[in-house]
Tab-separated table of C-alpha atoms in Angstrom:
chain	number	residue	atom	x	y	z
A	1	MET	CA	19.027	16.932	37.219
A	2	LYS	CA	18.979	13.199	37.009
A	3	ILE	CA	18.125	11.479	33.739
A	4	LYS	CA	15.192	9.726	35.433
A	5	THR	CA	13.781	13.051	36.577
A	6	LYS	CA	14.201	14.570	33.138
A	7	LEU	CA	12.516	11.564	31.581
A	8	LEU	CA	9.592	11.827	33.969
A	9	LEU	CA	9.261	15.540	33.284
A	10	PHE	CA	9.390	14.914	29.540
A	11	ILE	CA	6.801	12.160	29.703
A	12	GLY	CA	4.610	14.202	32.058
A	13	GLY	CA	4.861	17.294	29.869
A	14	THR	CA	4.088	15.262	26.773
A	15	LEU	CA	1.027	13.768	28.434
A	16	VAL	CA	-0.200	17.189	29.539
A	17	ILE	CA	0.185	18.527	25.998
A	18	LEU	CA	-1.586	15.485	24.546
A	19	LEU	CA	-4.378	15.854	27.070
A	20	ILE	CA	-4.786	19.531	26.248
A	21	LEU	CA	-4.805	18.813	22.513
A	22	GLY	CA	-7.212	15.916	22.988
A	23	PHE	CA	-9.502	17.955	25.207
A	24	GLY	CA	-9.458	20.792	22.682
A	25	ALA	CA	-10.279	18.405	19.848
A	26	LEU	CA	-13.088	16.902	21.915
A	27	ILE	CA	-14.540	20.340	22.690
A	28	LYS	CA	-14.380	21.258	19.000
A	29	LEU	CA	-16.037	17.986	18.005
A	30	VAL	CA	-18.789	18.387	20.599
A	31	THR	CA	-19.289	22.038	19.661
A	32	THR	CA	-19.557	21.113	15.978
A	33	GLU	CA	-22.097	18.373	16.678
A	34	VAL	CA	-24.120	20.624	18.967
A	35	SER	CA	-24.038	23.369	16.343
A	36	LYS	CA	-25.220	20.927	13.660
A	37	GLU	CA	-28.006	19.686	15.919
A	38	LEU	CA	-29.072	23.238	16.770
A	39	ASP	CA	-28.977	24.290	13.115
A	40	GLY	CA	-31.106	21.271	12.232
A	41	GLN	CA	-33.646	22.094	14.923
A	42	LEU	CA	-33.787	25.746	13.908
A	43	GLU	CA	-34.239	24.824	10.242
A	44	SER	CA	-36.989	22.350	11.109
A	45	GLN	CA	-38.775	24.850	13.347
A	46	THR	CA	-38.418	27.590	10.728
A	47	GLU	CA	-40.118	25.359	8.159
A	48	ILE	CA	-42.928	24.655	10.620
A	49	ILE	CA	-43.366	28.354	11.403
A	50	THR	CA	-43.284	29.302	7.719
A	51	THR	CA	-45.912	26.679	6.921
A	52	GLN	CA	-48.156	27.806	9.784
A	53	VAL	CA	-47.939	31.463	8.809
A	54	SER	CA	-48.513	30.617	5.137
A	55	ASP	CA	-51.535	28.450	5.991
A	56	LEU	CA	-52.959	31.181	8.209
A	57	ILE	CA	-52.547	33.787	5.465
A	58	THR	CA	-54.194	31.465	2.935
A	59	THR	CA	-57.077	30.746	5.308
A	60	SER	CA	-57.564	34.456	5.970
A	61	ALA	CA	-57.412	35.188	2.242
A	62	LYS	CA	-60.037	32.583	1.420
A	63	SER	CA	-62.355	33.732	4.210
A	64	TYR	CA	-62.017	37.336	3.074
A	65	LEU	CA	-62.678	36.516	-0.595
A	66	ILE	CA	-65.638	34.275	0.222
A	67	SER	CA	-67.154	37.109	2.236
A	68	MET	CA	-66.648	39.458	-0.715
A	69	GLY	CA	-68.252	36.919	-3.036
A	70	GLU	CA	-71.316	36.557	-0.835
A	71	SER	CA	-71.707	40.340	-0.773
A	72	VAL	CA	-71.507	40.507	-4.572
A	73	LEU	CA	-74.136	37.772	-5.013
A	74	LYS	CA	-76.492	39.534	-2.585
A	75	ASN	CA	-76.189	42.690	-4.666
A	76	SER	CA	-76.951	40.653	-7.791
A	77	ILE	CA	-80.077	39.197	-6.179
A	78	THR	CA	-81.257	42.652	-5.101
A	79	LEU	CA	-80.855	44.129	-8.593
A	80	ASN	CA	-82.501	41.116	-10.203
A	81	GLU	CA	-85.482	41.451	-7.867
A	82	LEU	CA	-85.861	45.097	-8.945
A	83	TYR	CA	-85.989	43.867	-12.537
A	84	LEU	CA	-88.520	41.139	-11.724
A	85	ARG	CA	-90.748	43.717	-10.032
A	86	GLY	CA	-90.562	45.839	-13.174
A	87	GLU	CA	-88.831	48.754	-11.467
A	88	ILE	CA	-85.856	48.612	-13.848
A	89	THR	CA	-85.083	46.818	-17.092
A	90	LYS	CA	-82.860	43.747	-17.355
A	91	GLU	CA	-80.240	45.843	-19.144
A	92	GLN	CA	-80.308	48.439	-16.375
A	93	SER	CA	-79.955	45.833	-13.637
A	94	ARG	CA	-76.944	44.336	-15.424
A	95	SER	CA	-75.410	47.763	-16.017
A	96	PHE	CA	-75.858	48.786	-12.363
A	97	PHE	CA	-74.392	45.480	-11.248
A	98	ILE	CA	-71.263	45.733	-13.412
A	99	SER	CA	-70.785	49.387	-12.489
A	100	SER	CA	-70.860	48.514	-8.791
A	101	LEU	CA	-68.242	45.804	-9.291
A	102	ASN	CA	-65.871	48.127	-11.143
A	103	LYS	CA	-65.926	50.525	-8.199
A	104	GLN	CA	-65.094	47.935	-5.567
A	105	TYR	CA	-61.465	48.000	-4.480
A	106	PHE	CA	-60.193	46.390	-1.296
A	107	LEU	CA	-56.942	46.026	0.618
A	108	ASN	CA	-54.060	47.407	-1.477
A	109	SER	CA	-54.558	45.649	-4.803
A	110	GLY	CA	-57.910	43.882	-4.639
A	111	TYR	CA	-60.514	44.290	-7.365
A	112	ILE	CA	-63.341	42.370	-9.037
A	113	PHE	CA	-63.688	41.433	-12.687
A	114	THR	CA	-66.122	39.213	-14.542
A	115	THR	CA	-65.851	36.843	-17.484
A	116	ASP	CA	-68.165	34.870	-19.682
A	117	ASN	CA	-68.008	31.077	-19.700
A	118	ASN	CA	-65.308	31.181	-22.391
A	119	GLY	CA	-62.954	33.113	-20.126
A	120	ARG	CA	-63.302	36.417	-21.962
A	121	ILE	CA	-63.378	39.444	-19.659
A	122	VAL	CA	-66.795	41.146	-19.599
A	123	SER	CA	-66.080	43.810	-16.985
A	124	HIS	CA	-62.917	45.057	-15.313
A	125	PRO	CA	-61.872	48.223	-13.454
A	126	SER	CA	-59.342	48.763	-16.280
A	127	GLU	CA	-61.436	49.332	-19.400
A	128	ASN	CA	-58.600	48.310	-21.731
A	129	LYS	CA	-58.897	44.731	-20.417
A	130	VAL	CA	-62.583	44.384	-21.286
A	131	GLY	CA	-62.949	41.965	-24.198
A	132	THR	CA	-59.529	40.380	-23.648
A	133	ILE	CA	-58.843	36.831	-22.533
A	134	SER	CA	-58.527	36.283	-18.807
A	135	PRO	CA	-55.087	35.036	-17.619
A	136	MET	CA	-56.854	32.033	-16.073
A	137	GLN	CA	-59.101	31.273	-19.053
A	138	ALA	CA	-58.430	27.510	-19.106
A	139	TRP	CA	-59.216	27.240	-15.405
A	140	ILE	CA	-62.476	29.203	-15.731
A	141	ILE	CA	-63.663	27.069	-18.641
A	142	ARG	CA	-63.241	23.929	-16.525
A	143	GLN	CA	-65.495	25.223	-13.737
A	144	SER	CA	-69.133	24.261	-13.442
A	145	ASN	CA	-71.766	26.779	-12.357
A	146	SER	CA	-71.878	25.310	-8.852
A	147	ASP	CA	-68.108	25.495	-8.286
A	148	LYS	CA	-66.759	28.054	-5.843
A	149	THR	CA	-63.025	27.743	-6.197
A	150	PHE	CA	-59.679	29.465	-5.682
A	151	LYS	CA	-56.614	29.755	-7.865
A	152	GLU	CA	-53.176	31.293	-7.390
A	153	TYR	CA	-51.583	32.910	-10.413
A	154	GLU	CA	-48.854	35.337	-11.493
A	155	GLU	CA	-49.626	38.787	-12.864
A	156	ASP	CA	-47.278	41.757	-13.252
A	157	GLY	CA	-44.646	39.975	-11.183
A	158	GLN	CA	-46.991	39.443	-8.233
A	159	ASN	CA	-48.404	36.259	-6.783
A	160	LYS	CA	-52.182	36.615	-6.632
A	161	ILE	CA	-55.146	34.599	-5.485
A	162	VAL	CA	-58.567	34.724	-7.108
A	163	TYR	CA	-61.924	33.438	-5.911
A	164	ARG	CA	-64.406	32.536	-8.618
A	165	VAL	CA	-68.154	32.169	-8.116
A	166	TYR	CA	-70.887	31.964	-10.749
A	167	ASP	CA	-73.711	34.517	-10.830
A	168	GLU	CA	-76.735	32.917	-12.449
A	169	ASN	CA	-78.747	36.156	-12.608
A	170	PHE	CA	-76.400	37.742	-15.137
A	171	ASP	CA	-74.630	34.594	-16.395
A	172	LEU	CA	-71.212	35.830	-15.278
A	173	ASN	CA	-68.157	34.375	-13.576
A	174	ILE	CA	-67.383	36.709	-10.681
A	175	CYS	CA	-63.619	36.783	-10.066
A	176	ILE	CA	-62.397	38.480	-6.884
A	177	SER	CA	-58.644	38.923	-6.999
A	178	ALA	CA	-55.835	40.383	-4.877
A	179	SER	CA	-52.123	39.981	-4.236
A	180	THR	CA	-51.498	37.287	-1.619
A	181	LYS	CA	-49.203	39.605	0.375
A	182	ASP	CA	-52.130	41.999	0.878
A	183	PHE	CA	-53.827	39.443	3.077
A	184	LEU	CA	-51.231	39.956	5.783
A	185	GLU	CA	-53.531	42.830	6.726
A	186	ALA	CA	-56.426	40.417	7.044
A	187	VAL	CA	-54.617	37.888	9.232
A	188	ASP	CA	-56.023	37.331	12.703
A	189	LEU	CA	-52.988	38.475	14.740
A	190	TYR	CA	-54.371	36.926	17.924
A	191	GLU	CA	-54.591	33.517	16.265
A	192	LEU	CA	-51.138	33.971	14.704
A	193	ASN	CA	-49.676	34.855	18.107
A	194	ASN	CA	-51.242	31.761	19.681
A	195	SER	CA	-49.797	29.582	16.923
A	196	LEU	CA	-46.300	30.972	17.429
A	197	ASN	CA	-46.514	30.702	21.209
A	198	SER	CA	-47.128	26.969	20.881
A	199	ILE	CA	-43.704	26.501	19.261
A	200	LYS	CA	-40.679	26.020	21.506
A	201	ILE	CA	-37.042	25.767	20.397
A	202	GLY	CA	-35.010	23.890	22.969
A	203	LYS	CA	-35.684	24.931	26.572
A	204	THR	CA	-35.748	28.709	26.205
A	205	GLY	CA	-35.995	29.428	22.469
A	206	PHE	CA	-39.104	30.881	20.843
A	207	PRO	CA	-40.065	32.393	17.467
A	208	PHE	CA	-41.279	35.927	16.820
A	209	LEU	CA	-42.120	38.010	13.756
A	210	LEU	CA	-40.807	41.434	12.801
A	211	ASP	CA	-42.651	44.025	10.720
A	212	PHE	CA	-40.409	45.730	8.134
């Protein structure tokens, strides 16, 4: 084989190898960038989905607790009217009212307790907590009678949400509390599904939730 032919074969072979290596490096670079871009999009969409689900749970929780609060106040008005008509005493109306609250449980962990304006617990399903200081005492003290507010707090390792409304008939702060995770049961699944369906990831990607 002539030297010229060998040289051409060597140069040609070297170029082929360099092209293969360069093409491989390019593919790796492109793949890495695409992967980074996809990871960024997925992370961004996951944050959006998490926020939407969290907001929906919070909205459902607040609606549920407000409804409970309205029911409690109606019961208070009914018992107070019985007292005003002289059918029962003031003490009896208060006793009936507190007894009804102590029996109301909802979802998995929901219950109702009451406090005075100093944050001391007046009634609670657990009798050993009556007379103790509420875990959200400072918050309760800051509320005016017209306030209808919510607060998230920690108790027994669980994140909870409480709705507080003032009952003027018996001069009590009505506190309706439950673990936030319980309100997954109260979420409007149709609305949640519509929210998720509005989210697209790339051309064919979509989010979905799994129940464990």
